[in-house]
C-alpha cells in the first residue's frame, strides 16, 4: 500500500514539474520500459485535467444560476436598486416607470410554470374527477386497482381554514412509460454525482378543489395511496415533484405490498405517545416542567455557617445572574463539623439536593482520604441581598415569559401530534373498511381465480374461432370454390377482410382479458402523502448500455433532427436523447427496445433493433423511422398507437 | 471590472465575479442564436462551453488578448454555433471567425470531441466520494497547499491530508483507467 502511495506521489511530482532534471529523465526512462507506469501517468494526467474541468463547469453553472436568479427578480437595473433601497416609498412608482420606459429584454429567464410540457397537448394523460364529502372517510377506487384512502376533515383552504361539504378530487396515474412520456413530466434526476433517469414503479398526480379553488391537506392529515405497480423491488424511493424548481425531492420510502398481503395493510399509530394509569402523557409536557424556576433570594442568617464556592452557571441556570452567592449549611440535615472549615479541600462538587431549592455540596481531599458532605441553601449577605432581589424579579419575568412561550409551543406540537394521530386513525378506519370489503369480495368470487378463469375462457373461445376461420380459409377449400366459380374476386376479398378483422378482434379481446386478469394479480405499492401534486416511487438509473451508435434518424427523405425517446421495455423509464447526444446513442441489444419521436404533429418510430448487426457497434447508423399517418388527437388514440408499436 | 482585472481574477482562481460579468453577454448571444434558428436550450450549453474554452485560454500564461474580452467570447460563441448548425444540418447566416488570436473551428471541434469523450469519466469521477473530490479540487483547482487543505478540512496533520490525497488519486486513477479502457475499446 505504502509503495503504491509513493508511486502516486512520484507521478504527481512528475506531472506538476516538481522533479529535478535528473529525476525527471530517470522517470521518463522508467516509463519507456514500464507500460503500466506509462498508463498510470496518462490516467493521472487526465484525472488532474478532468478535476479542473469539473470545477470550471461547476463555477460556470453557479454563475448561470446566479444570472438566472437575478433575472428572475423584476429589478434588472442596478442603478434602480439603489433607489429601491434608499426610498422605499417610491418602489412601486419606480417599478411602474421602469416597466413603462423600458421594453422587457430578451433573457433566458427560467419559466417557472413550464417544467411540465406534454409533447402532444391533446393526448395528455387525463384526470379522473370524483366528488366526495370532506366530513367523512373516503375510499376512491380506480380501474387499475389503485386506491386513495382519504381521512375525514382532511382539507383546508389557502388560508388554513377547515373545509366542509363537497370536495372534488382530481387524480391521474401514469401506468407505463407511454403515460410518463405523454405527461411531459421531466424524469431526469440530478444529484451532486450527476444526472440520472428515473425508473418509476408507480407515479400519480392528485389535487383537491372546492368551487374551482385549490385546497391543501390539513397539517397532520395524510392521504394513503395504494397504487398498482409492476414490481415488489425495494430499491425504490418516494419523490415529490417540485413544480417551482422543476426538480424531484426525496420524501422517504414507499412500501411494496404483495397481492395476498393487501388485506393485512394497516398503518400503525404514532409510537412516541405513552399511556399511563392517568391516561395519555406527552413527553413534551415533561420538558416544560424542566424549565428551572428562579429561587427567591434569602438573607444569610446570623450565626449560621456559610461558604462560597465557584459553580458552572450552565449547570445551575437558576443561580445564573446572581452575584456573591453563599451556601448556608442546613444543620437540620447534618450539623456543621468543627474543623471542616480549617481543611484545605482539594475538590468540591455541587449537585441538586433532595429538598426543593437545596444543594448537596461534597468536599474531598483524596490525598488524606477526607470527605465532608453538607446540604446547603443559597443565601446573600445583607449588602448583596437588595441586588439579588432585583435579579430575582428580572429572572421571574423572563421565566414567566419563556414558560408561556414553551407552553404555547408545546401545545402546538401536541395539537399537531393529535391531528396526525387522528389522521392515522381515520386512515386505519378507511383501511379496515376496505379490508372488510376485499375479504367479502374474495370470499364471494375469489377475484384472482375469477380473473384467471375469464382469461382462459377468452383464450378457449378464440381458439375455437380460429379453428373455424382456418377451416373456412384452407387453401384447398378456396381453390375448390374458385374452380367451382363460387367465389368472385370481390367475395374473396370480402372474406379476406372479414378474417383479418376477426383476427384483430380476437387479439383485442385476449389483450383486454389479460389486462383484467393482470389487474387482479397486480403488486401494489403504498405510501402516504402530506400534500397535493405529483408523487412518484422511483429509482435513478443510468442510460442503457451494450451498443453505442453514432446515430442519425430519418424517415424516407426527411431527416429527423429532434429529441428521440428510447424505452427498454424491461425497465419503466423513458430515456431522452436530445440532438446533441445523438452521436452517442446507447441501447441494450438484449432487451426489447422501442424508439419514437413526435415532430410536427406526426409520430415516427423504430422497433427493428434485431436488424442492427452487432458489428455496427461504435459506428454510424441511420435509424429508418416509420411514420404513423393517423392523427394524434386524443390520449386514448395515441396511447393505443404507442402500445401497438 | 476592466478586462485586465477580469483576466487577473480568473488566473488567481477568483472566478465568480468575472463569470458574473461575462454572463452579462448571454442575452445578446441568445438573441442572435435564436434568430439564426438555434434552440434556446442549446444556447445555454453553447454559452457555457464558450466560457469553458475562454477560461482555458486565459489560464494559458502564454496567451495574450488582442481584442476586448467580450469580442473574444463572442467569437468563440460564433464558432461553436457554426459547429452546432453544421451538425444539425441547418443553414445559419454566420461566418466563421478567423484571425491569429481567434479560437479556430478546428480547436472548437477538438474541444467538443474531448468533452464528449470525457463526459462519462466526469460522471464516474464523483464516485471517489465528496471528501476526496473536495481535497482534489482544493489542490488541483484552487491551488491550496496541503497545509492549508489539512486545516480547512480538519485533518490532524499535513501528512495525513497528503496520504488521504494520494489515496483519493489512486482510487480516482483506477476509475479513470477503467473508463479509458472502455473508451479505447469504443475508439478501436
PDB file of N, CA, C and O in Angstrom, chain A residues 19 37 57 75 86 167 250-251 257 286 304 332 344 394 498 544 561-562 574 625:
ATOM      1  N   UNK A  19       9.974  17.449 -10.271  1.00  0.00           N
ATOM      2  CA  UNK A  19      11.178  16.604 -10.199  1.00  0.00           C
ATOM      3  C   UNK A  19      12.386  17.371 -10.729  1.00  0.00           C
ATOM      4  O   UNK A  19      12.259  18.229 -11.619  1.00  0.00           O
ATOM      5  N   UNK A  37       3.380   1.776 -15.827  1.00  0.00           N
ATOM      6  CA  UNK A  37       3.673   3.095 -15.249  1.00  0.00           C
ATOM      7  C   UNK A  37       3.226   4.193 -16.218  1.00  0.00           C
ATOM      8  O   UNK A  37       2.584   5.169 -15.820  1.00  0.00           O
ATOM      9  N   UNK A  57     -16.603  23.828 -14.704  1.00  0.00           N
ATOM     10  CA  UNK A  57     -18.026  23.686 -15.085  1.00  0.00           C
ATOM     11  C   UNK A  57     -18.928  24.038 -13.903  1.00  0.00           C
ATOM     12  O   UNK A  57     -19.960  24.677 -14.068  1.00  0.00           O
ATOM     13  N   UNK A  75     -36.280  43.429 -10.816  1.00  0.00           N
ATOM     14  CA  UNK A  75     -35.377  44.564 -10.968  1.00  0.00           C
ATOM     15  C   UNK A  75     -34.186  44.155 -11.801  1.00  0.00           C
ATOM     16  O   UNK A  75     -33.447  43.278 -11.433  1.00  0.00           O
ATOM     17  N   UNK A  86     -32.924  53.073  -0.975  1.00  0.00           N
ATOM     18  CA  UNK A  86     -32.964  54.365  -0.327  1.00  0.00           C
ATOM     19  C   UNK A  86     -34.364  54.890  -0.091  1.00  0.00           C
ATOM     20  O   UNK A  86     -34.665  55.437   0.954  1.00  0.00           O
ATOM     21  N   UNK A 167     -66.034  18.145  -1.961  1.00  0.00           N
ATOM     22  CA  UNK A 167     -64.683  18.444  -2.454  1.00  0.00           C
ATOM     23  C   UNK A 167     -64.445  17.587  -3.690  1.00  0.00           C
ATOM     24  O   UNK A 167     -64.844  16.417  -3.725  1.00  0.00           O
ATOM     25  N   UNK A 250     -36.687  14.075  -2.595  1.00  0.00           N
ATOM     26  CA  UNK A 250     -36.849  12.792  -1.902  1.00  0.00           C
ATOM     27  C   UNK A 250     -37.786  12.930  -0.712  1.00  0.00           C
ATOM     28  O   UNK A 250     -37.688  13.885   0.049  1.00  0.00           O
ATOM     29  N   UNK A 251     -38.691  11.953  -0.541  1.00  0.00           N
ATOM     30  CA  UNK A 251     -39.644  12.002   0.577  1.00  0.00           C
ATOM     31  C   UNK A 251     -39.664  10.680   1.342  1.00  0.00           C
ATOM     32  O   UNK A 251     -40.683  10.314   1.913  1.00  0.00           O
ATOM     33  N   UNK A 257     -46.385  -4.036  -1.557  1.00  0.00           N
ATOM     34  CA  UNK A 257     -47.256  -4.997  -0.886  1.00  0.00           C
ATOM     35  C   UNK A 257     -47.650  -6.070  -1.897  1.00  0.00           C
ATOM     36  O   UNK A 257     -48.121  -5.766  -2.987  1.00  0.00           O
ATOM     37  N   UNK A 286     -43.499  17.133  29.790  1.00  0.00           N
ATOM     38  CA  UNK A 286     -42.463  16.924  30.794  1.00  0.00           C
ATOM     39  C   UNK A 286     -41.314  17.910  30.609  1.00  0.00           C
ATOM     40  O   UNK A 286     -40.709  18.369  31.552  1.00  0.00           O
ATOM     41  N   UNK A 304     -25.113  31.378  61.514  1.00  0.00           N
ATOM     42  CA  UNK A 304     -25.127  30.131  60.734  1.00  0.00           C
ATOM     43  C   UNK A 304     -23.877  30.059  59.853  1.00  0.00           C
ATOM     44  O   UNK A 304     -23.377  31.091  59.394  1.00  0.00           O
ATOM     45  N   UNK A 332     -30.315  21.175  59.976  1.00  0.00           N
ATOM     46  CA  UNK A 332     -31.365  20.217  60.343  1.00  0.00           C
ATOM     47  C   UNK A 332     -31.098  18.878  59.644  1.00  0.00           C
ATOM     48  O   UNK A 332     -31.589  17.845  60.062  1.00  0.00           O
ATOM     49  N   UNK A 344      -7.906  22.398  53.961  1.00  0.00           N
ATOM     50  CA  UNK A 344      -7.746  22.919  52.604  1.00  0.00           C
ATOM     51  C   UNK A 344      -8.223  21.831  51.623  1.00  0.00           C
ATOM     52  O   UNK A 344      -7.503  20.898  51.309  1.00  0.00           O
ATOM     53  N   UNK A 394     -36.238  40.230  37.809  1.00  0.00           N
ATOM     54  CA  UNK A 394     -35.960  40.174  36.368  1.00  0.00           C
ATOM     55  C   UNK A 394     -36.046  38.726  35.850  1.00  0.00           C
ATOM     56  O   UNK A 394     -36.644  38.444  34.825  1.00  0.00           O
ATOM     57  N   UNK A 498     -62.826  -9.985 -43.814  1.00  0.00           N
ATOM     58  CA  UNK A 498     -63.552 -10.462 -42.635  1.00  0.00           C
ATOM     59  C   UNK A 498     -62.607 -11.206 -41.691  1.00  0.00           C
ATOM     60  O   UNK A 498     -62.595 -10.992 -40.483  1.00  0.00           O
ATOM     61  N   UNK A 544     -29.144   3.047 -20.781  1.00  0.00           N
ATOM     62  CA  UNK A 544     -28.832   1.635 -21.039  1.00  0.00           C
ATOM     63  C   UNK A 544     -27.502   1.510 -21.774  1.00  0.00           C
ATOM     64  O   UNK A 544     -27.032   2.471 -22.374  1.00  0.00           O
ATOM     65  N   UNK A 561     -34.240  15.708 -36.994  1.00  0.00           N
ATOM     66  CA  UNK A 561     -33.290  16.283 -36.052  1.00  0.00           C
ATOM     67  C   UNK A 561     -34.073  16.806 -34.845  1.00  0.00           C
ATOM     68  O   UNK A 561     -34.414  17.978 -34.758  1.00  0.00           O
ATOM     69  N   UNK A 562     -34.425  15.901 -33.974  1.00  0.00           N
ATOM     70  CA  UNK A 562     -35.256  16.286 -32.818  1.00  0.00           C
ATOM     71  C   UNK A 562     -34.994  15.308 -31.669  1.00  0.00           C
ATOM     72  O   UNK A 562     -34.259  14.343 -31.829  1.00  0.00           O
ATOM     73  N   UNK A 574     -38.171   6.290 -19.509  1.00  0.00           N
ATOM     74  CA  UNK A 574     -38.055   6.844 -20.862  1.00  0.00           C
ATOM     75  C   UNK A 574     -36.708   7.563 -20.915  1.00  0.00           C
ATOM     76  O   UNK A 574     -36.464   8.472 -20.129  1.00  0.00           O
ATOM     77  N   UNK A 625     -36.923   5.493 -39.640  1.00  0.00           N
ATOM     78  CA  UNK A 625     -38.116   5.507 -38.801  1.00  0.00           C
ATOM     79  C   UNK A 625     -39.374   5.344 -39.661  1.00  0.00           C
ATOM     80  O   UNK A 625     -39.436   5.848 -40.785  1.00  0.00           O
TER      81      UNK A 625
END
